Protein backbone atom coordinates (compact mmCIF):
# COMPACT_ATOMS: atom_id res chain seq x y z
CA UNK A 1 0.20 -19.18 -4.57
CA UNK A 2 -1.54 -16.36 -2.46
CA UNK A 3 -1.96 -18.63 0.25
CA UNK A 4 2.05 -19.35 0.16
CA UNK A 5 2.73 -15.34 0.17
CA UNK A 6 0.52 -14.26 3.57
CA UNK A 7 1.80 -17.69 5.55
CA UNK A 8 5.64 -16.17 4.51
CA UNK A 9 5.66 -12.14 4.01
CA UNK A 10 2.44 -10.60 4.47
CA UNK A 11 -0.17 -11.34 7.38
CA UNK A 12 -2.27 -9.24 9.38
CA UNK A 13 -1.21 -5.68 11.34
CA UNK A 14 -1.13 -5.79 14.69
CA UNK A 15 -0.71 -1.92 15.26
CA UNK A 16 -3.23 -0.67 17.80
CA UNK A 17 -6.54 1.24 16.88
CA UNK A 18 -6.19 5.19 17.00
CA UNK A 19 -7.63 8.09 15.85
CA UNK A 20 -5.52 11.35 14.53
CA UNK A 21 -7.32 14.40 12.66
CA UNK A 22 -9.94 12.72 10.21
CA UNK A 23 -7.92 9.39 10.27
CA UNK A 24 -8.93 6.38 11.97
CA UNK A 25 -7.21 3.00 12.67
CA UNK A 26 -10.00 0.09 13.63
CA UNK A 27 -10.72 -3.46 14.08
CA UNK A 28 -13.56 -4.84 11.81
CA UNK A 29 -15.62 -8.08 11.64
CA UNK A 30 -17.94 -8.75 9.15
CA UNK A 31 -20.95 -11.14 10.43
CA UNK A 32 -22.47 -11.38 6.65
CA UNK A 33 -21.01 -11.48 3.44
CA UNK A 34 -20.64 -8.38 1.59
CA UNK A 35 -22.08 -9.60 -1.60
CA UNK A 36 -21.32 -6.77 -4.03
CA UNK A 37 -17.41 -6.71 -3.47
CA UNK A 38 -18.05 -10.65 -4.01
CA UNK A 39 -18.90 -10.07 -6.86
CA UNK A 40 -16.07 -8.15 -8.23
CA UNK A 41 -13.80 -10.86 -6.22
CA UNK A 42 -13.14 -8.61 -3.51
CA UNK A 43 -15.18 -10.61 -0.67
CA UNK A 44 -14.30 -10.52 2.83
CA UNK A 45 -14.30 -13.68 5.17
CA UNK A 46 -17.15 -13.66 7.55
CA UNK A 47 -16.12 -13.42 10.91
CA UNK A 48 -12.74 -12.57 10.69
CA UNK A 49 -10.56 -9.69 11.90
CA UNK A 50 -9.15 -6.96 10.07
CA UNK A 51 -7.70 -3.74 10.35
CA UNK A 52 -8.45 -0.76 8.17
CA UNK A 53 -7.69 2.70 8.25
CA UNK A 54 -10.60 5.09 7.58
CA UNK A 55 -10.52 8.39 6.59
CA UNK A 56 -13.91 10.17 7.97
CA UNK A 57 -16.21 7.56 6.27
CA UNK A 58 -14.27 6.42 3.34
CA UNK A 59 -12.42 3.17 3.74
CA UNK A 60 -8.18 3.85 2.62
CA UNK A 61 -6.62 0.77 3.30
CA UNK A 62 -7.51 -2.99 5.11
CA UNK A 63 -5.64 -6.25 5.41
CA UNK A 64 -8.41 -8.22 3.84
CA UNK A 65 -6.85 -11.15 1.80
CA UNK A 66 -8.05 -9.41 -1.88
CA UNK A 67 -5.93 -6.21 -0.50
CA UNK A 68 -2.79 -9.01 0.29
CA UNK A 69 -3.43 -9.96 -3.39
CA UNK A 70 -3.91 -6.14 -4.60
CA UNK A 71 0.34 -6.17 -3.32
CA UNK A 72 1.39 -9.59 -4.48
CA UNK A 73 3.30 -8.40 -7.21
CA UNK A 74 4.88 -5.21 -5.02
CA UNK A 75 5.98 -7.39 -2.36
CA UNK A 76 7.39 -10.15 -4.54
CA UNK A 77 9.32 -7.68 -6.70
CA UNK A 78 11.06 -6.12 -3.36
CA UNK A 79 14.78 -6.03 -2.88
CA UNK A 80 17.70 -3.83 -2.80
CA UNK A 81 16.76 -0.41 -2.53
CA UNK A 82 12.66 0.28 -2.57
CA UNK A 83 10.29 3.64 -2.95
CA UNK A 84 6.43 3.34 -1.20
CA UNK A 85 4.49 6.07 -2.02
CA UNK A 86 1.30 5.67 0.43
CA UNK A 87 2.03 4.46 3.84
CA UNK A 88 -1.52 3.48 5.04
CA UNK A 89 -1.45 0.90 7.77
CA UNK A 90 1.83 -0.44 7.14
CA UNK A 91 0.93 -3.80 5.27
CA UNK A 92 3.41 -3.44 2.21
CA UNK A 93 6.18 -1.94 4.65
CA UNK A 94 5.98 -4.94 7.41
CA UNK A 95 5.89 -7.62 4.02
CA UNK A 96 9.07 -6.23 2.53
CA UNK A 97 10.67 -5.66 5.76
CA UNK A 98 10.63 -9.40 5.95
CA UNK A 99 12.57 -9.63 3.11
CA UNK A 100 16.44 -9.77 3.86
CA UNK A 101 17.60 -9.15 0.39
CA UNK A 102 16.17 -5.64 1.26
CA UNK A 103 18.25 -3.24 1.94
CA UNK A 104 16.47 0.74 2.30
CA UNK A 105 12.94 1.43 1.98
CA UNK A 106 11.88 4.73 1.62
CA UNK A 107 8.01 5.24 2.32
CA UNK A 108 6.38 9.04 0.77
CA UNK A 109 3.18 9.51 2.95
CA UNK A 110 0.57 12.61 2.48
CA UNK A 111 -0.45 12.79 6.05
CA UNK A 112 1.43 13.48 8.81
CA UNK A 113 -1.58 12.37 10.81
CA UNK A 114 -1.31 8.58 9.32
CA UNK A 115 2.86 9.04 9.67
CA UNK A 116 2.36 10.04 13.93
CA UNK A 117 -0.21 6.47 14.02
CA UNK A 118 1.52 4.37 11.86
CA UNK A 119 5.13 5.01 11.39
CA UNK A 120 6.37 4.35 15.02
CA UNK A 121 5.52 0.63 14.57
CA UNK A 122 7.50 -0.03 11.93
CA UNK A 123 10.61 1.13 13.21
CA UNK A 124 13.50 -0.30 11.13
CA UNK A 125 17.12 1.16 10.61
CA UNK A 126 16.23 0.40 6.71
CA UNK A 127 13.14 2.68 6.59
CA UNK A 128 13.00 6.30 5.87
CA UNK A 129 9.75 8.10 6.41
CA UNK A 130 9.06 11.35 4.40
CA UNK A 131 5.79 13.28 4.75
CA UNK A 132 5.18 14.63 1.18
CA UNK A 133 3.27 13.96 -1.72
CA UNK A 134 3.94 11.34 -3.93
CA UNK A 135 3.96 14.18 -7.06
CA UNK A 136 6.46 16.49 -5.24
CA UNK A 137 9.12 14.16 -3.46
CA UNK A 138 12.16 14.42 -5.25
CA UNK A 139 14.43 11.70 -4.37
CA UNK A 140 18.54 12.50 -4.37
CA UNK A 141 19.46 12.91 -8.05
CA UNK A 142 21.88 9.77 -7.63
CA UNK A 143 18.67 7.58 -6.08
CA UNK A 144 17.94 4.33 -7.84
CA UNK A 145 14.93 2.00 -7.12
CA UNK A 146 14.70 -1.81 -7.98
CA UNK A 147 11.18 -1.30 -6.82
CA UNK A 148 8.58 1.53 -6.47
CA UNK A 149 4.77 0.94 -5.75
CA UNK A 150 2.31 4.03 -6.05
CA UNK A 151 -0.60 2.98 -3.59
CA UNK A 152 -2.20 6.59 -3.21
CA UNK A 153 -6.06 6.22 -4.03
CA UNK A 154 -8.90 5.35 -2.09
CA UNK A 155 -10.78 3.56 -5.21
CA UNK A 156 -10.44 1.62 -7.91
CA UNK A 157 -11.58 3.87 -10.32
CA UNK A 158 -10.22 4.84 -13.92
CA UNK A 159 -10.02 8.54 -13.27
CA UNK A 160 -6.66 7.82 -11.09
CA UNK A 161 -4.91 6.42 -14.33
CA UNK A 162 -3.68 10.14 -15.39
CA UNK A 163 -1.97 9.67 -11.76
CA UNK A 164 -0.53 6.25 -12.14
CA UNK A 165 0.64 7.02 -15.62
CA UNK A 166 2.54 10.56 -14.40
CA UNK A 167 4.05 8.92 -11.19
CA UNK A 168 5.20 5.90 -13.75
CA UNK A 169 6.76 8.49 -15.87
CA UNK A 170 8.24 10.33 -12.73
CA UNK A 171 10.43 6.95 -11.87
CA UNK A 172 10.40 5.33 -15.23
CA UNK A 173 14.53 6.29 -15.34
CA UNK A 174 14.79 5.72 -11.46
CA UNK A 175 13.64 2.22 -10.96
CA UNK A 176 13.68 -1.81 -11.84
CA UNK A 177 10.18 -2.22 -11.94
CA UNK A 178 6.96 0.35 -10.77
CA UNK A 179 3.68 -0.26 -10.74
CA UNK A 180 0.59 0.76 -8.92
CA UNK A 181 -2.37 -0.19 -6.65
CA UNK A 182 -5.12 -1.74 -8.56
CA UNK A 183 -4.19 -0.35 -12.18
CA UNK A 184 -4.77 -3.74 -14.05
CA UNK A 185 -8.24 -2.92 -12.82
CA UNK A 186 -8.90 0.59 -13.65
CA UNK A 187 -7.40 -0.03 -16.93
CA UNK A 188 -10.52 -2.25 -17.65
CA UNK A 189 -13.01 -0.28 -15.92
């Protein structure tokens, strides 16, 4: 089923490498397997190309098939009018841009630093960039979501579930379906 998603609505990005403030866009290959995020099922293919965004040394974001995966449900879910909190490199943003039945995306990004390297390649009539945090950003009272995704953290950790469960609360009234990056997972940790 994964397999069916990337060949359709989400593949690679192809924006260029940059660097802005602490934030860095980059090309990877791995030439060994990293056998610790194997073992958690988060293995990368050896020898492929990927793209990640960095932020000083800590890895944000990459288009690594288990980070495809980590937005299945995200993706799938997208139509009508749609809320991204957490830009990163764009992967969620190009998928649901894909999707015709689609018809405004607004995307709530932190940094204006990842906004200036990112945004620009994504430019779409539907898509309305806001540099704010995902806590403050108060949509138009009259705003209603069929789909919001919270992807704001750097780890998959259980400490960010008092997070996910305030931002869920935030657009509980406001949206279709929510949900956020990796909570299945910090909910067992």
């Amino acid at each position: 089923m994964m397999q069916a998603l990337e060949c359709k609505l989400m593949d690679k990005v192809t924006i260029p490498e940059a660097t802005k403030g602490p934030w860095r866009i980059e090309r990877f290959k791995t030439d060994m397997p990293d056998f610790h995020s194997m073992l958690r099922g988060r293995g990368i293919p050896v020898g492929e190309e990927f793209t990640r965004l960095m932020r000083g040394d800590v890895l944000v974001m990459s288009d690594t098939p288990a980070e495809m995966l980590d937005h299945y449900d995200a993706v799938q879910r997208a139509k009508g009018s749609c809320l991204i909190n957490g830009l990163g490199i764009g992967m969620v943003l190009k998928a649901v841009l894909k999707k015709h039945d689609v018809t405004d995306v607004t995307v709530v990004e932190l940094s204006q630093d990842v906004l200036d390297m990112v945004a620009p390649h994504y430019a779409d009539e539907r898509v309305t960039f806001i540099c704010a945090s995902a806590f403050d950003y108060k949509p138009p009272k009259s705003k209603w979501y069929e789909m919001v995704w919270h992807d704001i953290w750097d780890y998959i950790c259980a400490d960010n579930l008092p997070e996910m469960h305030k931002l869920h609360r935030k657009y509980g009234r406001r949206s279709v379906w929510q949900g956020s990056w990796c909570r299945h997972e910090c909910e067992r940790h």
